PDB file of C-alpha atoms in Angstrom:
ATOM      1  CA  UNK A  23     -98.073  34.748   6.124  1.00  0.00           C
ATOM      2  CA  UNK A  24     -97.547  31.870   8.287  1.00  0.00           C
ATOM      3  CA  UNK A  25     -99.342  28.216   8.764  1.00  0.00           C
ATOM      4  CA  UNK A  26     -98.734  24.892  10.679  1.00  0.00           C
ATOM      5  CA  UNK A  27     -99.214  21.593   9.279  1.00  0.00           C
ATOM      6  CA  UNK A  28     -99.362  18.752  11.666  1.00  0.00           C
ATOM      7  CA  UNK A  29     -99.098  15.493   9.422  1.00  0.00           C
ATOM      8  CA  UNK A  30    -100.862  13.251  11.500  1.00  0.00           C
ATOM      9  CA  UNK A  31    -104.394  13.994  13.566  1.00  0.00           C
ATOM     10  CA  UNK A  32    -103.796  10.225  15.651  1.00  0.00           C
ATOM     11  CA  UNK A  33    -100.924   8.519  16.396  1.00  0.00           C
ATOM     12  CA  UNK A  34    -101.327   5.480  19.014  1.00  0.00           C
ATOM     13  CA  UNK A  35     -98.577   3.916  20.393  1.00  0.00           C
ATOM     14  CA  UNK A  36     -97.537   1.108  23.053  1.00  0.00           C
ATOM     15  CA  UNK A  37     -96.518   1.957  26.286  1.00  0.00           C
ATOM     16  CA  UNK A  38     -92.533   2.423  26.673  1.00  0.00           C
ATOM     17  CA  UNK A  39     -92.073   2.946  22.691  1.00  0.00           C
ATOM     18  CA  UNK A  40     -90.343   5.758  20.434  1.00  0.00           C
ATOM     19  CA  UNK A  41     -92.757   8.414  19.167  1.00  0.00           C
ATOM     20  CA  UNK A  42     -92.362  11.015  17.093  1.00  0.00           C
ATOM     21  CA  UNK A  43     -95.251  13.643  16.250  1.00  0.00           C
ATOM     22  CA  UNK A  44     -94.869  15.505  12.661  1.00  0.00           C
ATOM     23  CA  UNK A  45     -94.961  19.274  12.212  1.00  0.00           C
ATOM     24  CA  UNK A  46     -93.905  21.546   9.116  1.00  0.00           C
ATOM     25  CA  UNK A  47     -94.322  25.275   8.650  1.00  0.00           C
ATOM     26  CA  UNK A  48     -94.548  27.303   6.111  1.00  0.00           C
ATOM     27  CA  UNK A  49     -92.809  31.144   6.486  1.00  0.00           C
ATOM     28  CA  UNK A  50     -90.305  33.349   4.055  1.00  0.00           C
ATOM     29  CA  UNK A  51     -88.771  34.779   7.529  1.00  0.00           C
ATOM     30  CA  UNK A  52     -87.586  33.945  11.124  1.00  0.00           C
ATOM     31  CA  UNK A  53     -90.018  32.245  12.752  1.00  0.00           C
ATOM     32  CA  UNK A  54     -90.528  31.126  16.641  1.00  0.00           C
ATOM     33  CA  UNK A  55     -91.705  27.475  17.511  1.00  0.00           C
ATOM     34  CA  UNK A  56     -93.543  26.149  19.787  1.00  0.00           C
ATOM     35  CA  UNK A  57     -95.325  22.451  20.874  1.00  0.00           C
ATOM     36  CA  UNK A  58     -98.226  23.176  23.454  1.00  0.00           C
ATOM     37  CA  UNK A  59     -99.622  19.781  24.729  1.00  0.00           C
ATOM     38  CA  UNK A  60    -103.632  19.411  25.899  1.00  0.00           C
ATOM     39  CA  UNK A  61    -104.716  17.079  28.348  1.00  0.00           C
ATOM     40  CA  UNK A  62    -108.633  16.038  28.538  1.00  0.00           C
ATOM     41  CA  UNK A  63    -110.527  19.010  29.827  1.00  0.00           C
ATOM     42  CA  UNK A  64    -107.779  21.239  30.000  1.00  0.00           C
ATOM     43  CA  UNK A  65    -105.905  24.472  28.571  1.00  0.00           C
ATOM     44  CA  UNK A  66    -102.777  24.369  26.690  1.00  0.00           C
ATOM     45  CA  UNK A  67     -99.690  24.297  28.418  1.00  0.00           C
ATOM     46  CA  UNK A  68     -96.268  24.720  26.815  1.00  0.00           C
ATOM     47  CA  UNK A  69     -93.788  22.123  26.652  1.00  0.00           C
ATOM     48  CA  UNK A  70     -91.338  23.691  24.281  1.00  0.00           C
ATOM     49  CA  UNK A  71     -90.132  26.243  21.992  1.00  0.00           C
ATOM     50  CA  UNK A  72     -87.628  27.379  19.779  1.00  0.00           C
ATOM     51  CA  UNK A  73     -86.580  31.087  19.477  1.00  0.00           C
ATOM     52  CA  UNK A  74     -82.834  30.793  18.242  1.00  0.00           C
ATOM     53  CA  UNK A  75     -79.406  28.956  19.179  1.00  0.00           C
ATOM     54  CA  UNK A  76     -79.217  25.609  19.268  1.00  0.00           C
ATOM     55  CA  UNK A  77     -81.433  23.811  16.834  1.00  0.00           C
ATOM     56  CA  UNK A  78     -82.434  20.750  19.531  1.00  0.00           C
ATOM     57  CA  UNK A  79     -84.741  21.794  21.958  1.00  0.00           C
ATOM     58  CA  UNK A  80     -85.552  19.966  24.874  1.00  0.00           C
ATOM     59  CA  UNK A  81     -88.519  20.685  27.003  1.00  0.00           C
ATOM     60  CA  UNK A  82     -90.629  18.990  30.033  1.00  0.00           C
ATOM     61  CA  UNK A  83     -91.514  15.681  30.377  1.00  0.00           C
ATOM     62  CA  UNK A  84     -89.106  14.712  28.454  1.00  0.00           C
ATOM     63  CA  UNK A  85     -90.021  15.568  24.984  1.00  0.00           C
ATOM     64  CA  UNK A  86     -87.516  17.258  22.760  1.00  0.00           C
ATOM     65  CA  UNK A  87     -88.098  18.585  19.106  1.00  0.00           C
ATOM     66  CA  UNK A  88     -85.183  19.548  16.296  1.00  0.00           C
ATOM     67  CA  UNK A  89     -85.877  22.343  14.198  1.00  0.00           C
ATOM     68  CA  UNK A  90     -84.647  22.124  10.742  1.00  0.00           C
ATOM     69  CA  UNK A  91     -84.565  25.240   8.572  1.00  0.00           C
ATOM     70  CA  UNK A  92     -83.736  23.276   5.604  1.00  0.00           C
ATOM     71  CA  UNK A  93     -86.665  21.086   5.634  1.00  0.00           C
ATOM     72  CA  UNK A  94     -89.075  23.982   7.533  1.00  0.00           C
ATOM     73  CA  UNK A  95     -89.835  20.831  10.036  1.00  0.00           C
ATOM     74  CA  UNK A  96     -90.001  20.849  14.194  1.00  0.00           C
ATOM     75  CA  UNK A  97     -91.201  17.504  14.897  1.00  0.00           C
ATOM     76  CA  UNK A  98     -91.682  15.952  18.728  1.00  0.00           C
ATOM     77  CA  UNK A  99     -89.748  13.284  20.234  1.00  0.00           C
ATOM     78  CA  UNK A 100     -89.794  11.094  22.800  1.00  0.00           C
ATOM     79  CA  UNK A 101     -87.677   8.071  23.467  1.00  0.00           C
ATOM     80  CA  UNK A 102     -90.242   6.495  25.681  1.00  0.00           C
ATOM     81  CA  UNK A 103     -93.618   7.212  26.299  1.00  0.00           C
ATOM     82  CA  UNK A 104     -96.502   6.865  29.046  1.00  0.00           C
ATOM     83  CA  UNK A 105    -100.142   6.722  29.368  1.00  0.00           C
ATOM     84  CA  UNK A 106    -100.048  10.035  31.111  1.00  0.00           C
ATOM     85  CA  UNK A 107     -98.581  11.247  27.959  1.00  0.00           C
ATOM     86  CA  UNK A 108    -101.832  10.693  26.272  1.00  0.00           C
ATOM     87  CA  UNK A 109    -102.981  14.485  24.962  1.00  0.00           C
ATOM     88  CA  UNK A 110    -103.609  16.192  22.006  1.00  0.00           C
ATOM     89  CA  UNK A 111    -100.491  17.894  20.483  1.00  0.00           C
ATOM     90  CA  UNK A 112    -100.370  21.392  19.091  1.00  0.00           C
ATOM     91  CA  UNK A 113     -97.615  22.868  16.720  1.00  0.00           C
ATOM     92  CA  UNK A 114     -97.353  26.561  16.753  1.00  0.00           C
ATOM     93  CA  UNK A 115     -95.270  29.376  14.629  1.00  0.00           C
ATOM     94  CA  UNK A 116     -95.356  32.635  14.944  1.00  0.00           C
ATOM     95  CA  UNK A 117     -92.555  35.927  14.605  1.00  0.00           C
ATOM     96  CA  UNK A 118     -93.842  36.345  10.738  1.00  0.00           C
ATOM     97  CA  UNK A 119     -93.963  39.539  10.114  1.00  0.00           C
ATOM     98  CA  UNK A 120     -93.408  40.657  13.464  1.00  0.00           C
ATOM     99  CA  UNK A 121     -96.289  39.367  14.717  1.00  0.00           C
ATOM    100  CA  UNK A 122     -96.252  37.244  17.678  1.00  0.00           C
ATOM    101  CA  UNK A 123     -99.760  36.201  17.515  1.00  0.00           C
ATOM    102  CA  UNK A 124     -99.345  32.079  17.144  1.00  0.00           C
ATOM    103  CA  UNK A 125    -100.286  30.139  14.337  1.00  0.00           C
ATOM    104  CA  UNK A 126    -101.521  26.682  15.662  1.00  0.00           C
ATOM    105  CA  UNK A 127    -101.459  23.250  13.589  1.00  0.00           C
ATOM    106  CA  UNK A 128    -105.170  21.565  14.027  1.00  0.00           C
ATOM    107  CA  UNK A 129    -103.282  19.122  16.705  1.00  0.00           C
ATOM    108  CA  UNK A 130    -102.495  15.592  16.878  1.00  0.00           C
ATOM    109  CA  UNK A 131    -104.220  13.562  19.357  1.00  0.00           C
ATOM    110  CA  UNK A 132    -101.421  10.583  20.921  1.00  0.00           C
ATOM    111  CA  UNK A 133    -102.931   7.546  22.378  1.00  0.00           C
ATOM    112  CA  UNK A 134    -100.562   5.572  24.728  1.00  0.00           C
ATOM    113  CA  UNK A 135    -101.861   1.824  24.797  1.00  0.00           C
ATOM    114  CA  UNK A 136    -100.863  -0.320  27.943  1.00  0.00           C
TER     115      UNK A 136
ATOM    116  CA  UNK B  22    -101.743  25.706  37.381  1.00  0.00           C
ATOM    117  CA  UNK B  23    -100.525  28.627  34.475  1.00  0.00           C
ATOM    118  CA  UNK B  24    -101.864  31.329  36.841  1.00  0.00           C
ATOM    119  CA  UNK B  25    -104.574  32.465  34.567  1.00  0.00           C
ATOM    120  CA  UNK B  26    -108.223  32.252  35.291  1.00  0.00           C
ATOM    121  CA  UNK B  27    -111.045  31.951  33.274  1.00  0.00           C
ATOM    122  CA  UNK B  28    -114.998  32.065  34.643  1.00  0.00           C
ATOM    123  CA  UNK B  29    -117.197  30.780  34.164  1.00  0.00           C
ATOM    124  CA  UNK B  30    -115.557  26.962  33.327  1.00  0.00           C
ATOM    125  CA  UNK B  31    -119.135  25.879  31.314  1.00  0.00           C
ATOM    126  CA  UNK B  32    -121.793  27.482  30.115  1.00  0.00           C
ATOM    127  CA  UNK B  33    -125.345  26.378  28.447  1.00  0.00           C
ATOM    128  CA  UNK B  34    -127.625  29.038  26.562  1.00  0.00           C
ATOM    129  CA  UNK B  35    -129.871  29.518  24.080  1.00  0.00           C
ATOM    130  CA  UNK B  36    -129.786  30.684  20.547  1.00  0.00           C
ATOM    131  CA  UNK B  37    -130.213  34.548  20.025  1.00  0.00           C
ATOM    132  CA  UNK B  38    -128.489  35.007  23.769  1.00  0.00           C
ATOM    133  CA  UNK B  39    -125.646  37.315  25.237  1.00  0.00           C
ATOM    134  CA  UNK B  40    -122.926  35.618  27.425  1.00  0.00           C
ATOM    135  CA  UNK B  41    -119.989  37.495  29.101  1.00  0.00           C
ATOM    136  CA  UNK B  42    -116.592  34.938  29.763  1.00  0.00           C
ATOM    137  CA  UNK B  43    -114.217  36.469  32.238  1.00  0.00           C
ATOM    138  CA  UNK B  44    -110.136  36.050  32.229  1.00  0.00           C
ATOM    139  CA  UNK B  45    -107.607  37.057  35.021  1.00  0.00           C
ATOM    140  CA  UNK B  46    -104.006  36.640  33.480  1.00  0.00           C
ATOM    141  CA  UNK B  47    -100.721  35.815  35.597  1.00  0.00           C
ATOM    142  CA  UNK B  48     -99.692  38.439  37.841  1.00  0.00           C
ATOM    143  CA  UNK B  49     -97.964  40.836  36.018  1.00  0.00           C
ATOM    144  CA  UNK B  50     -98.775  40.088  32.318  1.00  0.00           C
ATOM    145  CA  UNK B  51    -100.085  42.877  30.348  1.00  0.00           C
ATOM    146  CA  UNK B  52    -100.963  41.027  27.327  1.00  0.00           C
ATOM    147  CA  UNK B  53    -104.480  39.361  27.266  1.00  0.00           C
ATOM    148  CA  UNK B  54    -105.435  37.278  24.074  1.00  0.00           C
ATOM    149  CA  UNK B  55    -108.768  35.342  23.373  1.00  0.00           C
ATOM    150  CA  UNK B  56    -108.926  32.311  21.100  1.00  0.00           C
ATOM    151  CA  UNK B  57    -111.867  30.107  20.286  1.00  0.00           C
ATOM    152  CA  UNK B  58    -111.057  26.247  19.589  1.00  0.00           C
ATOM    153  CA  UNK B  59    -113.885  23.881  17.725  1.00  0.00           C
ATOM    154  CA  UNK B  60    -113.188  20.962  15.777  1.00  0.00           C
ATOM    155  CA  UNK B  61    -114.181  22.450  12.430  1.00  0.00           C
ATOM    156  CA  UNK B  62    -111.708  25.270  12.706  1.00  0.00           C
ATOM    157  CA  UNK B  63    -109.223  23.707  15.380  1.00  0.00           C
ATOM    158  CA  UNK B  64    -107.362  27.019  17.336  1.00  0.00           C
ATOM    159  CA  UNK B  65    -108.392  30.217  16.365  1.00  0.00           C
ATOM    160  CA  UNK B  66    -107.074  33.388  17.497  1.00  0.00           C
ATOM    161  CA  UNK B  67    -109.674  35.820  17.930  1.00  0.00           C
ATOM    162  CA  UNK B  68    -108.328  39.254  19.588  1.00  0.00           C
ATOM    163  CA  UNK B  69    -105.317  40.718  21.748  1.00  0.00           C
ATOM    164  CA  UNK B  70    -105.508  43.661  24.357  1.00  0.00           C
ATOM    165  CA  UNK B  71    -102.148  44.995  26.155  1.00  0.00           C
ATOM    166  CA  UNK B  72    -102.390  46.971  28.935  1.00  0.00           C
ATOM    167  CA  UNK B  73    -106.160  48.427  27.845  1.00  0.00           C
ATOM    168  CA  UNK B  74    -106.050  48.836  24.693  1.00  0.00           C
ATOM    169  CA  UNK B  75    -106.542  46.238  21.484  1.00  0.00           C
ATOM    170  CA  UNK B  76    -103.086  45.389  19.679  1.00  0.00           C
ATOM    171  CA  UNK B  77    -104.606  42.785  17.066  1.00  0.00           C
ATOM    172  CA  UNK B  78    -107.533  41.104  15.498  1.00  0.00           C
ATOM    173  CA  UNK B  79    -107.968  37.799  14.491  1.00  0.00           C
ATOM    174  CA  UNK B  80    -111.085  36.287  13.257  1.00  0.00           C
ATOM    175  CA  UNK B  81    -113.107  37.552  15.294  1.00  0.00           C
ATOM    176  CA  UNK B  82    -116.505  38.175  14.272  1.00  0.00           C
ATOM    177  CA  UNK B  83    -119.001  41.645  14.588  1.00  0.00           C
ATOM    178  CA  UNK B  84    -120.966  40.045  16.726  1.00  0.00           C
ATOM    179  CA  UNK B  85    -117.864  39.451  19.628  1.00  0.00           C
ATOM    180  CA  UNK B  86    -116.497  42.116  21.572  1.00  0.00           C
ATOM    181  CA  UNK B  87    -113.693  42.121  24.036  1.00  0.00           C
ATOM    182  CA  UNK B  88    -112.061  44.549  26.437  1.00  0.00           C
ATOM    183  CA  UNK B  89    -109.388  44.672  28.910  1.00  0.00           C
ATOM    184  CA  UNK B  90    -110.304  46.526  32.038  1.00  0.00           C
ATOM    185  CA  UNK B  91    -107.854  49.158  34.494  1.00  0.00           C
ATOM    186  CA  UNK B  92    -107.128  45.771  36.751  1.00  0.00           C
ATOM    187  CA  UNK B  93    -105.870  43.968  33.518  1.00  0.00           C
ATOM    188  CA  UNK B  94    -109.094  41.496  33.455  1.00  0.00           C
ATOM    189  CA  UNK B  95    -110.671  40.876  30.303  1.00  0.00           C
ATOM    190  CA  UNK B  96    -114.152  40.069  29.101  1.00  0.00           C
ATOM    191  CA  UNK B  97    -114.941  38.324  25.736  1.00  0.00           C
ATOM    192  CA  UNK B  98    -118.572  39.418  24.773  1.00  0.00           C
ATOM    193  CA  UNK B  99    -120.609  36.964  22.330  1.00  0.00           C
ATOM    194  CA  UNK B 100    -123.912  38.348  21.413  1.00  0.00           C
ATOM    195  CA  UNK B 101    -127.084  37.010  19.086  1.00  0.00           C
ATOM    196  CA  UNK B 102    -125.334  33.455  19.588  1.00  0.00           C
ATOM    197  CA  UNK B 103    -125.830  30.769  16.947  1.00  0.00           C
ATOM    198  CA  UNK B 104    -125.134  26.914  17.307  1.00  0.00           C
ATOM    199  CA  UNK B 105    -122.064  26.838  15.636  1.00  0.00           C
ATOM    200  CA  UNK B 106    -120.668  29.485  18.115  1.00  0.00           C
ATOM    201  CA  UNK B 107    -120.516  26.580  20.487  1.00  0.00           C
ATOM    202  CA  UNK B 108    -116.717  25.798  21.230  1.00  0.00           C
ATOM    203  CA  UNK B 109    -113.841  26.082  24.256  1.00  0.00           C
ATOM    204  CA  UNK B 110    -112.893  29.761  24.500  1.00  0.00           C
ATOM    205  CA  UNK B 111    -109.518  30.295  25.611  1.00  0.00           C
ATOM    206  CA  UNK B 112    -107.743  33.389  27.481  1.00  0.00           C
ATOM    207  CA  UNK B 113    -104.027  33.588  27.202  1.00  0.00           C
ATOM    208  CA  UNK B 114    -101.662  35.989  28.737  1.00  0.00           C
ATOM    209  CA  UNK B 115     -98.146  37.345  28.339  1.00  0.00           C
ATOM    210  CA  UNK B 116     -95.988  39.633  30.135  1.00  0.00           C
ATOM    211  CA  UNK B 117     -96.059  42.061  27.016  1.00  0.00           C
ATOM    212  CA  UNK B 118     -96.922  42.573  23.365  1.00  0.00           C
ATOM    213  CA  UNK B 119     -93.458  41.202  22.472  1.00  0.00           C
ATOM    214  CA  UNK B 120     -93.607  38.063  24.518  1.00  0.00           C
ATOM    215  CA  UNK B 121     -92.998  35.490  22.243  1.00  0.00           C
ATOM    216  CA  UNK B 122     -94.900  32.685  25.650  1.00  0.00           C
ATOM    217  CA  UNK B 123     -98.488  33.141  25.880  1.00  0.00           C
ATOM    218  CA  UNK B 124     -99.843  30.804  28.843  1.00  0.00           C
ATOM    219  CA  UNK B 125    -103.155  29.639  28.864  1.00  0.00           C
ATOM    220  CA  UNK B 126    -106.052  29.101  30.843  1.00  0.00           C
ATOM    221  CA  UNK B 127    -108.285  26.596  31.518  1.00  0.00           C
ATOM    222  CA  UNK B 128    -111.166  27.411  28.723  1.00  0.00           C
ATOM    223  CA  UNK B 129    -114.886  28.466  29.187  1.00  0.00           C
ATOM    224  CA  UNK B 130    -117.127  25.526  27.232  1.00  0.00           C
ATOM    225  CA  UNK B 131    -119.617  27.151  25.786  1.00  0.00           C
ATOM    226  CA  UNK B 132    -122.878  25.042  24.552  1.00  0.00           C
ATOM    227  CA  UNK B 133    -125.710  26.772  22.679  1.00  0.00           C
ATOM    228  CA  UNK B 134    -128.872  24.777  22.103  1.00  0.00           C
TER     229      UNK B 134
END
């Protein structure tokens, strides 16, 4: 079996500041990654994943996330953030078992302040 | 745009109703799957289909249905509908089974009073 936890379901930040949005899975085998990202009134659109290789991923605007095995984490980064970037957040694993139907994390919702 | 479409975008009924939400994936995925997204159970998946025929079930309940049609549309079926089925039901698509990228679309809203 596979699940998501995403640590935090808010994180606000300033305009221009550091984030970083928390995500740890649980699975006994190879697993795929993922971070979709939500705007208001929208679907889910993907902004990274990891399948294998290199364990920093970096994906559209740029957000990148590091999967560590050790830990079983793939948190999001961002060095600098904008309003636009305001969205919920979804984690996602899947590959356990040979499924590749996606586990999601309930989301965390960012809030970029001016 | 992901290149999937989903009809209709919202949708108000009443208790005890039938509704019928539509998806078009990307040209050229085979994979269709159907997820259901409410703030007491955040994303769920609720049911694949690839190329026709169902592939996997998720929490779907007896009273859904879903099928994938010759032209690779699907149709998500929700019958005798109860207030909590209210919720944004999504249609994702992949180019097969195997596709480890689903792209989503847009979301039905669904609002039963």
């Amino acid at each position: 079996a596979q699940s998501v936890t995403q640590l935090d379901s808010q994180v606000p930040v300033f305009e221009e500041a550091p984030v970083e949005l928390r995500c740890n899975y649980s699975s006994s085998v190879s697993v795929y990654l993922f971070w979709y990202v939500q705007y208001p009134n929208q679907g889910l659109q993907l902004l990274l994943k990891y399948l294998s290789g290199s364990t920093l991923v970096k994906g559209i605007n740029g957000f990148e996330a590091e999967f560590n095995k050790s830990q079983t984490s793939f948190h999001l980064r961002k060095p600098s953030v904008h309003i636009s970037d305001t969205a919920e957040y979804f984690c996602a694993v899947s590959g356990a078992g040979g499924s590749y139907i996606p586990t999601f994390g309930r989301g965390t919702s960012l809030i970029v302040h001016p | 745009d992901s290149g999937v479409t989903q009809t209709p975008k919202h949708l108000i009924t009443a208790t005890g109703q039938r509704v019928t939400l539509r998806c078009s994936p990307r040209s050229g995925d085979l994979s269709v799957y159907w997820y259901q997204q409410s703030l007491d159970q955040g994303l769920q998946f609720l049911i694949q289909y690839y190329n026709g025929e169902e592939r996997a079930k998720g929490n779907i309940l007896e009273r859904f249905s879903a099928q994938q049609f010759p032209d690779l549309h699907s149709e998500l079926n929700l019958s005798s509908l109860e207030l909590g089925d209210s919720a944004l039901y999504f249609c994702a698509s992949s180019v097969s089974v195997a596709q480890e990228t689903q792209y989503f679309g847009p979301g039905t809203r669904l609002l039963v009073l």
